[in-house]
Amino acid sequence: MASRLTEISLDCHDPDRLTEFWTAVLDWVVLHREPGLVEIGPAGRDDADLLDAVRSGPVAPTIFLAQVPEDKVTKNRVHFDVSPVDRSHDDEVERILALGATRADIGQSGEESWTVLADPEGNEFCVLRSLAPGHFSL
């Protein structure tokens, strides 16, 4: 059996602020909190059931928001992509901007089908096409 991607760590200055932002964007909950470190993920995951799920196949990883003293200096080498599931792409971009995101320019042409945003600490991420009924078909 191979390894599984189970957590993603995101360095930040203010884990509480990014927790507020990312739980609202993803409709996730706080799974664990201690000084300088917060884990967020989907709600309702019993530890035993989660372990069985991880062993049998990929599951959505949780995100650890870890406080660090260093500033973000350059464009992210790894970033999140999110896809709206219950509204249009444009409506989702507006919702996320209202939560505290900003538009980010990382050299895109303006012809992309996605929108590049940055979270409140400047970490870039993309809002992709909508998966909502009426906006996405196979």
Coordinates of N, CA and C in Angstrom, one line a residue, residues 20-125:
E20 N -10.7 31.2 10.6 CA -12.0 31.8 10.4 C -12.3 31.9 8.8
F21 N -11.3 32.3 8.1 CA -11.4 32.5 6.7 C -11.6 31.1 6.0
W22 N -10.7 30.2 6.2 CA -10.8 28.9 5.4 C -11.9 28.0 5.9
T23 N -12.4 28.1 7.1 CA -13.5 27.3 7.5 C -14.8 27.9 6.8
A24 N -14.8 29.2 6.6 CA -16.0 29.8 5.9 C -15.9 29.5 4.4
V25 N -14.7 29.5 3.8 CA -14.6 29.2 2.4 C -15.0 27.8 2.1
L26 N -14.5 26.8 2.9 CA -14.7 25.4 2.7 C -15.9 24.8 3.4
D27 N -16.6 25.5 4.3 CA -17.6 25.0 5.1 C -17.1 23.8 5.9
W28 N -15.9 24.0 6.5 CA -15.2 23.0 7.4 C -15.4 23.5 8.8
V29 N -14.8 22.7 9.7 CA -14.9 23.0 11.2 C -13.5 22.9 11.8
V30 N -13.3 23.4 13.0 CA -12.0 23.2 13.7 C -12.0 21.8 14.3
L31 N -11.0 21.0 14.0 CA -10.9 19.7 14.5 C -10.0 19.7 15.7
H32 N -9.0 20.6 15.8 CA -8.1 20.6 16.9 C -7.5 22.0 17.0
R33 N -7.3 22.5 18.2 CA -6.7 23.8 18.4 C -5.8 23.8 19.6
E34 N -4.6 24.3 19.4 CA -3.7 24.6 20.5 C -2.9 25.9 20.2
P35 N -2.2 26.4 21.1 CA -1.6 27.7 20.8 C -0.7 27.6 19.6
G36 N -1.0 28.5 18.6 CA -0.1 28.6 17.4 C -0.4 27.5 16.4
L37 N -1.4 26.7 16.6 CA -1.7 25.6 15.6 C -3.2 25.2 15.6
V38 N -3.8 25.2 14.4 CA -5.2 24.8 14.3 C -5.3 23.9 13.2
E39 N -6.1 22.8 13.4 CA -6.4 21.8 12.3 C -7.8 22.0 12.0
I40 N -8.1 22.1 10.6 CA -9.5 22.2 10.2 C -9.7 21.1 9.1
G41 N -11.0 20.8 9.0 CA -11.4 19.7 8.1 C -12.9 19.6 8.0
P42 N -13.3 18.6 7.2 CA -14.8 18.3 7.1 C -15.3 17.9 8.5
A43 N -16.5 18.2 8.8 CA -17.2 17.9 10.0 C -17.6 16.4 10.0
G44 N -17.8 15.9 11.2 CA -18.4 14.6 11.4 C -17.5 13.4 11.1
R45 N -16.2 13.5 11.3 CA -15.4 12.4 11.0 C -14.9 11.8 12.3
D46 N -15.5 10.6 12.6 CA -15.1 9.8 13.8 C -13.7 9.3 13.5
D47 N -12.8 9.3 14.5 CA -11.4 8.9 14.3 C -11.3 7.5 13.8
A48 N -12.1 6.5 14.3 CA -12.0 5.1 13.8 C -12.5 5.0 12.4
D49 N -13.6 5.7 12.1 CA -14.1 5.7 10.7 C -13.1 6.3 9.7
L50 N -12.5 7.4 10.2 CA -11.5 8.1 9.3 C -10.3 7.2 9.1
L51 N -9.8 6.5 10.1 CA -8.6 5.7 9.9 C -9.0 4.6 8.9
D52 N -10.2 4.0 9.0 CA -10.6 3.0 8.0 C -10.6 3.5 6.6
A53 N -11.2 4.8 6.5 CA -11.3 5.4 5.2 C -9.9 5.7 4.6
V54 N -9.0 6.2 5.4 CA -7.6 6.5 4.9 C -6.9 5.2 4.4
R55 N -7.1 4.1 5.2 CA -6.5 2.9 4.8 C -7.0 2.3 3.5
S56 N -8.3 2.6 3.2 CA -8.9 2.0 2.0 C -8.8 2.9 0.8
G57 N -8.5 4.1 0.9 CA -8.4 5.0 -0.3 C -8.2 6.4 0.1
P58 N -8.0 7.3 -0.9 CA -7.8 8.7 -0.6 C -9.1 9.3 0.1
V59 N -8.8 10.3 1.0 CA -9.8 11.1 1.6 C -9.3 12.5 1.6
A60 N -10.2 13.5 1.8 CA -9.8 14.9 1.8 C -8.9 15.1 2.9
P61 N -7.7 15.7 2.7 CA -6.8 16.0 3.7 C -7.3 17.1 4.6
T62 N -6.9 17.2 5.8 CA -7.1 18.3 6.7 C -6.1 19.4 6.4
I63 N -6.3 20.6 7.0 CA -5.3 21.6 6.8 C -4.9 22.1 8.2
F64 N -3.6 22.1 8.4 CA -3.0 22.6 9.6 C -2.5 24.0 9.4
L65 N -3.0 25.0 10.2 CA -2.6 26.4 10.1 C -1.6 26.6 11.2
A66 N -0.3 26.8 10.9 CA 0.7 26.8 11.9 C 1.4 28.2 11.9
Q67 N 1.4 28.7 13.2 CA 2.0 30.1 13.4 C 3.5 30.0 13.2
V68 N 4.0 30.9 12.4 CA 5.5 31.0 12.2 C 5.8 32.5 12.2
P69 N 7.1 32.9 12.5 CA 7.5 34.3 12.6 C 7.8 34.9 11.2
E70 N 8.1 34.0 10.2 CA 8.6 34.5 8.9 C 7.4 35.1 8.1
D71 N 7.7 36.1 7.3 CA 6.7 36.6 6.3 C 6.7 35.7 5.1
K72 N 5.6 35.7 4.4 CA 5.5 35.2 3.1 C 6.2 36.1 2.1
V73 N 7.1 35.6 1.3 CA 8.0 36.4 0.5 C 7.6 36.4 -1.0
T74 N 7.4 35.2 -1.5 CA 7.1 35.1 -3.0 C 5.9 34.3 -3.2
K75 N 5.6 34.2 -4.5 CA 4.4 33.4 -4.9 C 4.5 32.0 -4.3
N76 N 3.4 31.4 -3.9 CA 3.3 30.1 -3.4 C 3.9 29.1 -4.4
R77 N 4.6 28.1 -3.9 CA 5.0 27.0 -4.8 C 3.9 25.9 -4.9
V78 N 3.1 25.9 -3.9 CA 1.9 25.0 -3.9 C 0.7 25.9 -3.5
H79 N -0.4 25.6 -4.1 CA -1.6 26.4 -3.7 C -2.9 25.6 -3.8
F80 N -3.9 26.1 -3.2 CA -5.2 25.4 -3.2 C -6.0 25.8 -4.4
D81 N -6.8 24.9 -4.9 CA -7.8 25.2 -5.9 C -9.1 24.8 -5.3
V82 N -10.1 25.7 -5.4 CA -11.5 25.4 -4.9 C -12.5 25.5 -6.1
S83 N -13.5 24.7 -6.0 CA -14.6 24.7 -7.0 C -15.9 24.9 -6.3
P84 N -16.7 25.9 -6.7 CA -18.0 26.1 -6.1 C -18.9 24.9 -6.5
V85 N -19.7 24.5 -5.5 CA -20.6 23.4 -5.7 C -22.1 23.8 -5.7
D86 N -22.4 25.0 -5.3 CA -23.8 25.4 -5.2 C -24.1 26.8 -5.7
R87 N -23.2 27.3 -6.5 CA -23.4 28.7 -7.1 C -22.4 28.8 -8.2
S88 N -22.6 29.9 -9.0 CA -21.7 30.2 -10.1 C -20.3 30.5 -9.7
H89 N -19.4 30.4 -10.6 CA -18.0 30.8 -10.3 C -18.0 32.3 -9.8
D90 N -18.6 33.2 -10.6 CA -18.6 34.6 -10.2 C -19.2 34.9 -8.9
D91 N -20.3 34.2 -8.5 CA -20.9 34.4 -7.2 C -20.0 33.9 -6.1
E92 N -19.3 32.8 -6.4 CA -18.4 32.3 -5.4 C -17.2 33.2 -5.2
V93 N -16.7 33.8 -6.2 CA -15.6 34.7 -6.1 C -16.0 35.9 -5.3
E94 N -17.2 36.4 -5.5 CA -17.7 37.6 -4.7 C -17.9 37.2 -3.2
R95 N -18.4 36.0 -3.0 CA -18.6 35.5 -1.6 C -17.2 35.4 -0.9
I96 N -16.2 34.9 -1.6 CA -14.9 34.7 -0.9 C -14.2 36.1 -0.7
L97 N -14.4 37.0 -1.7 CA -13.9 38.3 -1.5 C -14.5 39.0 -0.3
A98 N -15.8 38.8 -0.1 CA -16.5 39.4 1.1 C -16.0 38.8 2.4
L99 N -15.4 37.5 2.4 CA -14.8 36.9 3.5 C -13.4 37.4 3.9
G100 N -12.8 38.2 3.0 CA -11.5 38.8 3.3 C -10.4 38.5 2.3
A101 N -10.8 37.8 1.2 CA -9.8 37.5 0.2 C -9.6 38.8 -0.6
T102 N -8.5 38.8 -1.4 CA -8.2 39.8 -2.3 C -7.8 39.2 -3.7
R103 N -8.0 40.0 -4.7 CA -7.6 39.5 -6.1 C -6.0 39.5 -6.1
A104 N -5.5 38.5 -6.8 CA -4.0 38.4 -6.8 C -3.6 38.3 -8.3
D105 N -2.5 39.0 -8.6 CA -1.9 38.9 -9.9 C -0.6 38.2 -9.9
I106 N -0.6 37.0 -10.5 CA 0.6 36.2 -10.5 C 1.1 36.0 -11.9
G107 N 0.6 36.9 -12.8 CA 1.0 36.9 -14.2 C 0.0 36.3 -15.1
Q108 N -1.2 36.1 -14.7 CA -2.2 35.5 -15.6 C -2.5 36.5 -16.7
S109 N -3.0 35.9 -17.8 CA -3.3 36.7 -19.0 C -4.6 37.4 -19.0
G110 N -5.5 37.0 -18.2 CA -6.9 37.5 -18.2 C -7.9 36.7 -19.0
E111 N -7.3 35.7 -19.7 CA -8.1 34.7 -20.5 C -8.4 33.4 -19.7
E112 N -7.9 33.3 -18.5 CA -8.1 32.1 -17.8 C -9.6 31.8 -17.4
S113 N -9.9 30.6 -17.2 CA -11.2 30.2 -16.8 C -11.3 30.2 -15.3
W114 N -10.3 30.5 -14.6 CA -10.2 30.5 -13.1 C -9.9 31.9 -12.7
T115 N -10.1 32.2 -11.4 CA -9.7 33.5 -10.8 C -8.7 33.2 -9.7
V116 N -7.7 34.0 -9.7 CA -6.6 33.9 -8.6 C -7.0 34.9 -7.5
L117 N -7.1 34.4 -6.3 CA -7.3 35.2 -5.1 C -6.2 34.9 -4.1
A118 N -6.1 35.8 -3.1 CA -5.2 35.5 -2.0 C -6.0 35.6 -0.7
D119 N -5.6 34.7 0.2 CA -6.3 34.7 1.5 C -5.8 35.9 2.3
P120 N -6.3 36.2 3.5 CA -5.9 37.4 4.3 C -4.5 37.5 4.6
E121 N -3.7 36.4 4.5 CA -2.2 36.6 4.7 C -1.4 36.5 3.3
G122 N -2.2 36.6 2.2 CA -1.5 36.7 0.9 C -1.2 35.4 0.2
N123 N -1.7 34.2 0.8 CA -1.5 32.9 0.1 C -2.4 32.8 -1.0
E124 N -1.9 32.7 -2.2 CA -2.7 32.6 -3.4 C -3.4 31.2 -3.5
F125 N -4.6 31.3 -4.1 CA -5.4 30.1 -4.4 C -6.3 30.5 -5.6

